[in-house]
Amino acid sequence: MRVIAHATEDTSRVREALDFFLSGACVKEGSKLVEELQAEGHHGNPITILSVQLKKKAECLNFARFVRRNFSEEDVDMLREEMPERLDDDMVFHLRFDKQAAYLQQVKLTNSSDAIIAKVKIETYPKNREKAGAIVEELFG
């Protein structure tokens, strides 16, 4: 997962939004796993990039269950419709969550570029888009 805290935002609040997903995934001491990178935005403004990678199978499954449990039916319907576009050729499933909603302890999909971006790698052997799609359906509804 990755999120950008713009100069006009309180980085600690953006971190809290990211921590919401980590705690939902039952990641122990998740905030300690978050990497923080200072960068320069498009117009030269300072930004902070917060990112975390979940590698343990249990944490990844907990993340998917947490997201699915907290999705609205509208979000589930949107995911079903957009699944082919969200699953790329490398079997990575792309999600964008509303930062403000996450800060308020809600899971809500968004199409905004100013979002908490989650990339979920779907492993199939051999690599198979149809099987990956079935796994996505099982995980996220």
Short mmCIF file of N, CA and C in Angstrom, two decimals:
data_model
loop_
_atom_site.label_atom_id
_atom_site.label_comp_id
_atom_site.label_asym_id
_atom_site.label_seq_id
_atom_site.Cartn_x
_atom_site.Cartn_y
_atom_site.Cartn_z
N MET A 1 0.85 -1.17 0.00
CA MET A 1 0.00 0.00 0.00
C MET A 1 0.89 1.23 0.00
N ARG A 2 0.38 2.27 -0.61
CA ARG A 2 1.14 3.52 -0.68
C ARG A 2 0.16 4.69 -0.66
N VAL A 3 0.58 5.75 0.00
CA VAL A 3 -0.24 6.96 0.06
C VAL A 3 0.68 8.17 0.12
N ILE A 4 0.23 9.26 -0.45
CA ILE A 4 1.00 10.51 -0.44
C ILE A 4 0.34 11.50 0.50
N ALA A 5 1.17 12.09 1.37
CA ALA A 5 0.72 13.19 2.23
C ALA A 5 1.25 14.47 1.60
N HIS A 6 0.34 15.28 1.11
CA HIS A 6 0.73 16.54 0.48
C HIS A 6 1.10 17.58 1.54
N ALA A 7 1.76 18.64 1.12
CA ALA A 7 2.22 19.68 2.04
C ALA A 7 1.06 20.29 2.83
N THR A 8 -0.13 20.29 2.24
CA THR A 8 -1.30 20.88 2.90
C THR A 8 -1.98 19.93 3.87
N GLU A 9 -1.47 18.69 3.96
CA GLU A 9 -2.08 17.69 4.82
C GLU A 9 -1.21 17.41 6.05
N ASP A 10 -1.85 17.00 7.10
CA ASP A 10 -1.15 16.58 8.32
C ASP A 10 -0.69 15.14 8.10
N THR A 11 0.63 14.93 8.03
CA THR A 11 1.17 13.60 7.75
C THR A 11 0.71 12.57 8.78
N SER A 12 0.56 12.97 10.03
CA SER A 12 0.14 12.02 11.06
C SER A 12 -1.28 11.52 10.79
N ARG A 13 -2.12 12.35 10.23
CA ARG A 13 -3.49 11.93 9.90
C ARG A 13 -3.49 10.98 8.71
N VAL A 14 -2.64 11.25 7.75
CA VAL A 14 -2.53 10.35 6.59
C VAL A 14 -2.00 9.00 7.06
N ARG A 15 -1.05 9.03 7.98
CA ARG A 15 -0.50 7.79 8.55
C ARG A 15 -1.60 7.03 9.30
N GLU A 16 -2.47 7.74 10.02
CA GLU A 16 -3.58 7.10 10.73
C GLU A 16 -4.51 6.40 9.75
N ALA A 17 -4.74 7.02 8.60
CA ALA A 17 -5.59 6.40 7.57
C ALA A 17 -4.97 5.10 7.08
N LEU A 18 -3.66 5.10 6.87
CA LEU A 18 -2.95 3.90 6.44
C LEU A 18 -2.95 2.86 7.57
N ASP A 19 -2.74 3.29 8.80
CA ASP A 19 -2.76 2.40 9.95
C ASP A 19 -4.11 1.70 10.12
N PHE A 20 -5.18 2.37 9.71
CA PHE A 20 -6.52 1.77 9.77
C PHE A 20 -6.54 0.44 9.01
N PHE A 21 -5.94 0.42 7.82
CA PHE A 21 -5.90 -0.82 7.04
C PHE A 21 -4.95 -1.84 7.65
N LEU A 22 -3.84 -1.37 8.20
CA LEU A 22 -2.89 -2.29 8.82
C LEU A 22 -3.49 -2.96 10.05
N SER A 23 -4.17 -2.18 10.88
CA SER A 23 -4.79 -2.77 12.06
C SER A 23 -5.93 -3.71 11.65
N GLY A 24 -6.65 -3.35 10.61
CA GLY A 24 -7.71 -4.22 10.10
C GLY A 24 -7.17 -5.54 9.59
N ALA A 25 -5.93 -5.51 9.09
CA ALA A 25 -5.28 -6.72 8.60
C ALA A 25 -4.57 -7.47 9.73
N CYS A 26 -4.74 -7.00 10.96
CA CYS A 26 -4.12 -7.62 12.14
C CYS A 26 -2.60 -7.65 12.04
N VAL A 27 -2.02 -6.59 11.48
CA VAL A 27 -0.57 -6.50 11.37
C VAL A 27 -0.05 -5.95 12.69
N LYS A 28 0.76 -6.75 13.36
CA LYS A 28 1.32 -6.32 14.64
C LYS A 28 2.34 -5.21 14.41
N GLU A 29 2.20 -4.14 15.16
CA GLU A 29 3.10 -2.99 15.06
C GLU A 29 3.24 -2.52 13.62
N GLY A 30 2.10 -2.44 12.92
CA GLY A 30 2.09 -2.05 11.51
C GLY A 30 2.71 -0.70 11.24
N SER A 31 2.52 0.25 12.17
CA SER A 31 3.06 1.58 11.94
C SER A 31 4.58 1.58 11.89
N LYS A 32 5.22 0.56 12.51
CA LYS A 32 6.68 0.47 12.46
C LYS A 32 7.17 -0.04 11.11
N LEU A 33 6.27 -0.68 10.35
CA LEU A 33 6.63 -1.21 9.04
C LEU A 33 6.53 -0.15 7.94
N VAL A 34 5.87 0.95 8.24
CA VAL A 34 5.63 1.98 7.23
C VAL A 34 6.93 2.73 6.93
N GLU A 35 7.26 2.76 5.65
CA GLU A 35 8.43 3.53 5.21
C GLU A 35 7.98 4.93 4.84
N GLU A 36 8.80 5.91 5.21
CA GLU A 36 8.46 7.30 4.94
C GLU A 36 9.55 7.90 4.07
N LEU A 37 9.15 8.49 2.96
CA LEU A 37 10.09 9.07 2.01
C LEU A 37 9.69 10.52 1.73
N GLN A 38 10.64 11.43 1.88
CA GLN A 38 10.38 12.84 1.57
C GLN A 38 10.69 13.05 0.09
N ALA A 39 9.80 13.72 -0.60
CA ALA A 39 9.99 13.94 -2.03
C ALA A 39 9.45 15.32 -2.40
N GLU A 40 9.60 15.63 -3.68
CA GLU A 40 9.13 16.92 -4.20
C GLU A 40 8.00 16.64 -5.17
N GLY A 41 6.89 17.36 -4.99
CA GLY A 41 5.72 17.18 -5.85
C GLY A 41 5.89 17.81 -7.21
N HIS A 42 4.85 17.71 -8.01
CA HIS A 42 4.85 18.19 -9.40
C HIS A 42 5.23 19.67 -9.52
N HIS A 43 4.76 20.47 -8.60
CA HIS A 43 5.02 21.91 -8.65
C HIS A 43 6.10 22.33 -7.65
N GLY A 44 6.91 21.39 -7.23
CA GLY A 44 8.01 21.71 -6.32
C GLY A 44 7.63 21.70 -4.85
N ASN A 45 6.38 21.37 -4.56
CA ASN A 45 5.95 21.35 -3.17
C ASN A 45 6.41 20.05 -2.49
N PRO A 46 6.71 20.13 -1.19
CA PRO A 46 7.17 18.92 -0.48
C PRO A 46 6.01 17.94 -0.27
N ILE A 47 6.29 16.66 -0.46
CA ILE A 47 5.32 15.62 -0.18
C ILE A 47 6.01 14.50 0.61
N THR A 48 5.22 13.76 1.34
CA THR A 48 5.72 12.61 2.07
C THR A 48 5.02 11.38 1.51
N ILE A 49 5.80 10.39 1.11
CA ILE A 49 5.25 9.15 0.58
C ILE A 49 5.36 8.09 1.67
N LEU A 50 4.22 7.55 2.06
CA LEU A 50 4.18 6.50 3.07
C LEU A 50 3.86 5.19 2.35
N SER A 51 4.64 4.16 2.61
CA SER A 51 4.38 2.87 1.96
C SER A 51 4.66 1.72 2.90
N VAL A 52 3.98 0.63 2.65
CA VAL A 52 4.15 -0.58 3.44
C VAL A 52 3.86 -1.77 2.54
N GLN A 53 4.61 -2.83 2.76
CA GLN A 53 4.40 -4.05 1.97
C GLN A 53 4.11 -5.20 2.92
N LEU A 54 2.98 -5.85 2.70
CA LEU A 54 2.64 -7.02 3.49
C LEU A 54 3.08 -8.25 2.70
N LYS A 55 3.87 -9.09 3.35
CA LYS A 55 4.40 -10.26 2.65
C LYS A 55 3.89 -11.57 3.22
N LYS A 56 3.48 -11.56 4.49
CA LYS A 56 3.02 -12.79 5.11
C LYS A 56 1.61 -13.13 4.60
N LYS A 57 1.42 -14.39 4.27
CA LYS A 57 0.14 -14.83 3.71
C LYS A 57 -1.02 -14.48 4.64
N ALA A 58 -0.86 -14.71 5.94
CA ALA A 58 -1.93 -14.44 6.91
C ALA A 58 -2.31 -12.96 6.90
N GLU A 59 -1.32 -12.08 6.86
CA GLU A 59 -1.60 -10.64 6.83
C GLU A 59 -2.33 -10.25 5.55
N CYS A 60 -1.92 -10.82 4.44
CA CYS A 60 -2.57 -10.51 3.16
C CYS A 60 -4.02 -10.99 3.15
N LEU A 61 -4.25 -12.19 3.65
CA LEU A 61 -5.62 -12.70 3.73
C LEU A 61 -6.46 -11.87 4.70
N ASN A 62 -5.87 -11.49 5.82
CA ASN A 62 -6.59 -10.63 6.78
C ASN A 62 -6.95 -9.29 6.15
N PHE A 63 -6.03 -8.74 5.36
CA PHE A 63 -6.29 -7.48 4.67
C PHE A 63 -7.49 -7.64 3.74
N ALA A 64 -7.48 -8.69 2.92
CA ALA A 64 -8.57 -8.92 1.97
C ALA A 64 -9.90 -9.12 2.70
N ARG A 65 -9.89 -9.89 3.77
CA ARG A 65 -11.12 -10.12 4.55
C ARG A 65 -11.63 -8.83 5.18
N PHE A 66 -10.70 -8.05 5.71
CA PHE A 66 -11.07 -6.77 6.33
C PHE A 66 -11.73 -5.84 5.31
N VAL A 67 -11.10 -5.73 4.15
CA VAL A 67 -11.64 -4.87 3.09
C VAL A 67 -13.02 -5.36 2.68
N ARG A 68 -13.14 -6.67 2.43
CA ARG A 68 -14.41 -7.23 1.96
C ARG A 68 -15.51 -7.04 3.00
N ARG A 69 -15.20 -7.27 4.28
CA ARG A 69 -16.19 -7.11 5.35
C ARG A 69 -16.71 -5.68 5.44
N ASN A 70 -15.85 -4.72 5.09
CA ASN A 70 -16.20 -3.31 5.27
C ASN A 70 -16.64 -2.60 4.00
N PHE A 71 -16.66 -3.31 2.88
CA PHE A 71 -17.13 -2.72 1.63
C PHE A 71 -18.65 -2.52 1.68
N SER A 72 -19.09 -1.46 1.03
CA SER A 72 -20.52 -1.29 0.81
C SER A 72 -20.90 -2.18 -0.38
N GLU A 73 -22.16 -2.45 -0.53
CA GLU A 73 -22.60 -3.27 -1.68
C GLU A 73 -22.29 -2.55 -3.00
N GLU A 74 -22.33 -1.21 -3.00
CA GLU A 74 -22.01 -0.46 -4.21
C GLU A 74 -20.55 -0.69 -4.60
N ASP A 75 -19.66 -0.72 -3.59
CA ASP A 75 -18.25 -0.95 -3.88
C ASP A 75 -18.02 -2.37 -4.40
N VAL A 76 -18.73 -3.35 -3.84
CA VAL A 76 -18.61 -4.73 -4.32
C VAL A 76 -19.08 -4.81 -5.77
N ASP A 77 -20.20 -4.17 -6.07
CA ASP A 77 -20.71 -4.17 -7.45
C ASP A 77 -19.73 -3.50 -8.40
N MET A 78 -19.14 -2.38 -7.96
CA MET A 78 -18.17 -1.68 -8.80
C MET A 78 -16.95 -2.57 -9.07
N LEU A 79 -16.47 -3.25 -8.04
CA LEU A 79 -15.32 -4.14 -8.22
C LEU A 79 -15.63 -5.27 -9.19
N ARG A 80 -16.82 -5.83 -9.08
CA ARG A 80 -17.20 -6.92 -10.00
C ARG A 80 -17.19 -6.43 -11.44
N GLU A 81 -17.72 -5.23 -11.66
CA GLU A 81 -17.75 -4.66 -13.01
C GLU A 81 -16.35 -4.35 -13.53
N GLU A 82 -15.51 -3.80 -12.66
CA GLU A 82 -14.20 -3.31 -13.09
C GLU A 82 -13.07 -4.31 -12.91
N MET A 83 -13.36 -5.51 -12.44
CA MET A 83 -12.31 -6.49 -12.15
C MET A 83 -11.37 -6.72 -13.33
N PRO A 84 -11.87 -6.90 -14.54
CA PRO A 84 -10.92 -7.14 -15.64
C PRO A 84 -9.93 -5.98 -15.85
N GLU A 85 -10.37 -4.76 -15.65
CA GLU A 85 -9.48 -3.61 -15.81
C GLU A 85 -8.54 -3.44 -14.62
N ARG A 86 -8.96 -3.89 -13.46
CA ARG A 86 -8.15 -3.74 -12.25
C ARG A 86 -7.08 -4.82 -12.11
N LEU A 87 -7.23 -5.92 -12.84
CA LEU A 87 -6.26 -7.01 -12.80
C LEU A 87 -5.37 -6.88 -14.03
N ASP A 88 -4.09 -6.55 -13.80
CA ASP A 88 -3.20 -6.32 -14.95
C ASP A 88 -2.56 -7.63 -15.42
N ASP A 89 -1.73 -7.53 -16.45
CA ASP A 89 -1.11 -8.71 -17.06
C ASP A 89 -0.12 -9.40 -16.15
N ASP A 90 0.35 -8.71 -15.10
CA ASP A 90 1.27 -9.31 -14.13
C ASP A 90 0.52 -9.91 -12.95
N MET A 91 -0.80 -10.01 -13.09
CA MET A 91 -1.68 -10.56 -12.05
C MET A 91 -1.65 -9.73 -10.77
N VAL A 92 -1.57 -8.42 -10.94
CA VAL A 92 -1.64 -7.49 -9.81
C VAL A 92 -3.02 -6.83 -9.86
N PHE A 93 -3.73 -6.92 -8.74
CA PHE A 93 -5.07 -6.34 -8.61
C PHE A 93 -4.93 -4.97 -7.96
N HIS A 94 -5.45 -3.94 -8.62
CA HIS A 94 -5.27 -2.56 -8.19
C HIS A 94 -6.53 -2.02 -7.51
N LEU A 95 -6.33 -1.42 -6.32
CA LEU A 95 -7.41 -0.82 -5.56
C LEU A 95 -6.99 0.59 -5.13
N ARG A 96 -7.95 1.48 -5.05
CA ARG A 96 -7.73 2.83 -4.53
C ARG A 96 -8.80 3.09 -3.47
N PHE A 97 -8.32 3.45 -2.28
CA PHE A 97 -9.22 3.72 -1.17
C PHE A 97 -9.22 5.21 -0.83
N ASP A 98 -10.38 5.72 -0.50
CA ASP A 98 -10.55 7.12 -0.13
C ASP A 98 -9.78 7.41 1.17
N LYS A 99 -8.84 8.35 1.11
CA LYS A 99 -8.02 8.70 2.28
C LYS A 99 -8.85 9.26 3.42
N GLN A 100 -9.77 10.18 3.09
CA GLN A 100 -10.58 10.82 4.13
C GLN A 100 -11.47 9.79 4.82
N ALA A 101 -12.06 8.89 4.04
CA ALA A 101 -12.91 7.84 4.62
C ALA A 101 -12.09 6.94 5.53
N ALA A 102 -10.87 6.58 5.10
CA ALA A 102 -10.01 5.71 5.92
C ALA A 102 -9.66 6.40 7.24
N TYR A 103 -9.41 7.70 7.19
CA TYR A 103 -9.14 8.43 8.43
C TYR A 103 -10.34 8.36 9.37
N LEU A 104 -11.54 8.31 8.79
CA LEU A 104 -12.78 8.21 9.58
C LEU A 104 -13.16 6.74 9.85
N GLN A 105 -12.18 5.83 9.61
CA GLN A 105 -12.36 4.39 9.89
C GLN A 105 -13.42 3.74 8.98
N GLN A 106 -13.39 4.13 7.70
CA GLN A 106 -14.31 3.54 6.73
C GLN A 106 -13.52 3.08 5.51
N VAL A 107 -13.97 1.97 4.93
CA VAL A 107 -13.37 1.45 3.70
C VAL A 107 -14.26 1.87 2.55
N LYS A 108 -13.71 2.69 1.65
CA LYS A 108 -14.49 3.19 0.53
C LYS A 108 -13.59 3.30 -0.69
N LEU A 109 -14.05 2.71 -1.79
CA LEU A 109 -13.29 2.81 -3.04
C LEU A 109 -13.39 4.22 -3.61
N THR A 110 -12.36 4.61 -4.36
CA THR A 110 -12.38 5.89 -5.05
C THR A 110 -11.63 5.74 -6.36
N ASN A 111 -11.90 6.65 -7.27
CA ASN A 111 -11.15 6.70 -8.53
C ASN A 111 -10.14 7.84 -8.50
N SER A 112 -10.09 8.56 -7.41
CA SER A 112 -9.19 9.70 -7.26
C SER A 112 -7.73 9.25 -7.25
N SER A 113 -6.86 10.09 -7.78
CA SER A 113 -5.43 9.78 -7.72
C SER A 113 -4.88 10.07 -6.32
N ASP A 114 -5.59 10.88 -5.54
CA ASP A 114 -5.18 11.19 -4.17
C ASP A 114 -5.84 10.19 -3.24
N ALA A 115 -5.26 8.97 -3.20
CA ALA A 115 -5.89 7.86 -2.50
C ALA A 115 -4.83 6.98 -1.85
N ILE A 116 -5.30 6.06 -1.04
CA ILE A 116 -4.44 4.99 -0.54
C ILE A 116 -4.47 3.92 -1.62
N ILE A 117 -3.34 3.68 -2.21
CA ILE A 117 -3.26 2.75 -3.33
C ILE A 117 -2.78 1.39 -2.82
N ALA A 118 -3.55 0.37 -3.14
CA ALA A 118 -3.16 -0.99 -2.75
C ALA A 118 -2.99 -1.81 -4.03
N LYS A 119 -1.89 -2.53 -4.07
CA LYS A 119 -1.63 -3.45 -5.18
C LYS A 119 -1.52 -4.84 -4.58
N VAL A 120 -2.39 -5.72 -5.02
CA VAL A 120 -2.44 -7.07 -4.47
C VAL A 120 -1.96 -8.04 -5.55
N LYS A 121 -0.82 -8.67 -5.30
CA LYS A 121 -0.25 -9.63 -6.24
C LYS A 121 -0.98 -10.96 -6.07
N ILE A 122 -1.56 -11.45 -7.15
CA ILE A 122 -2.29 -12.72 -7.14
C ILE A 122 -1.38 -13.78 -7.77
N GLU A 123 -1.03 -14.78 -6.98
CA GLU A 123 -0.13 -15.84 -7.46
C GLU A 123 -0.93 -17.03 -7.96
N THR A 124 -0.65 -17.43 -9.19
CA THR A 124 -1.19 -18.67 -9.73
C THR A 124 -0.04 -19.38 -10.45
N TYR A 125 -0.04 -20.68 -10.37
CA TYR A 125 1.00 -21.47 -11.04
C TYR A 125 0.32 -22.50 -11.92
N PRO A 126 0.54 -22.50 -13.21
CA PRO A 126 1.24 -21.44 -13.93
C PRO A 126 0.40 -20.17 -13.96
N LYS A 127 1.02 -19.11 -14.39
CA LYS A 127 0.35 -17.81 -14.46
C LYS A 127 -0.91 -17.94 -15.31
N ASN A 128 -2.07 -17.60 -14.72
CA ASN A 128 -3.32 -17.79 -15.41
C ASN A 128 -4.29 -16.69 -15.00
N ARG A 129 -4.68 -15.86 -15.94
CA ARG A 129 -5.55 -14.72 -15.67
C ARG A 129 -6.93 -15.17 -15.17
N GLU A 130 -7.45 -16.24 -15.74
CA GLU A 130 -8.77 -16.73 -15.34
C GLU A 130 -8.76 -17.20 -13.88
N LYS A 131 -7.73 -17.94 -13.50
CA LYS A 131 -7.60 -18.39 -12.11
C LYS A 131 -7.40 -17.21 -11.18
N ALA A 132 -6.60 -16.24 -11.61
CA ALA A 132 -6.37 -15.04 -10.79
C ALA A 132 -7.69 -14.28 -10.58
N GLY A 133 -8.50 -14.19 -11.63
CA GLY A 133 -9.80 -13.54 -11.52
C GLY A 133 -10.70 -14.25 -10.52
N ALA A 134 -10.66 -15.58 -10.52
CA ALA A 134 -11.46 -16.35 -9.57
C ALA A 134 -10.99 -16.10 -8.14
N ILE A 135 -9.70 -15.98 -7.95
CA ILE A 135 -9.14 -15.70 -6.62
C ILE A 135 -9.57 -14.30 -6.16
N VAL A 136 -9.51 -13.33 -7.04
CA VAL A 136 -9.96 -11.98 -6.72
C VAL A 136 -11.42 -11.99 -6.32
N GLU A 137 -12.23 -12.71 -7.08
CA GLU A 137 -13.66 -12.82 -6.78
C GLU A 137 -13.87 -13.43 -5.39
N GLU A 138 -13.11 -14.44 -5.08
CA GLU A 138 -13.22 -15.11 -3.78
C GLU A 138 -12.79 -14.18 -2.65
N LEU A 139 -11.72 -13.43 -2.86
CA LEU A 139 -11.19 -12.55 -1.82
C LEU A 139 -12.05 -11.30 -1.59
N PHE A 140 -12.45 -10.68 -2.68
CA PHE A 140 -13.09 -9.37 -2.55
C PHE A 140 -14.57 -9.34 -2.93
N GLY A 141 -15.12 -10.49 -3.29
CA GLY A 141 -16.56 -10.55 -3.56
C GLY A 141 -16.87 -10.40 -5.01
#
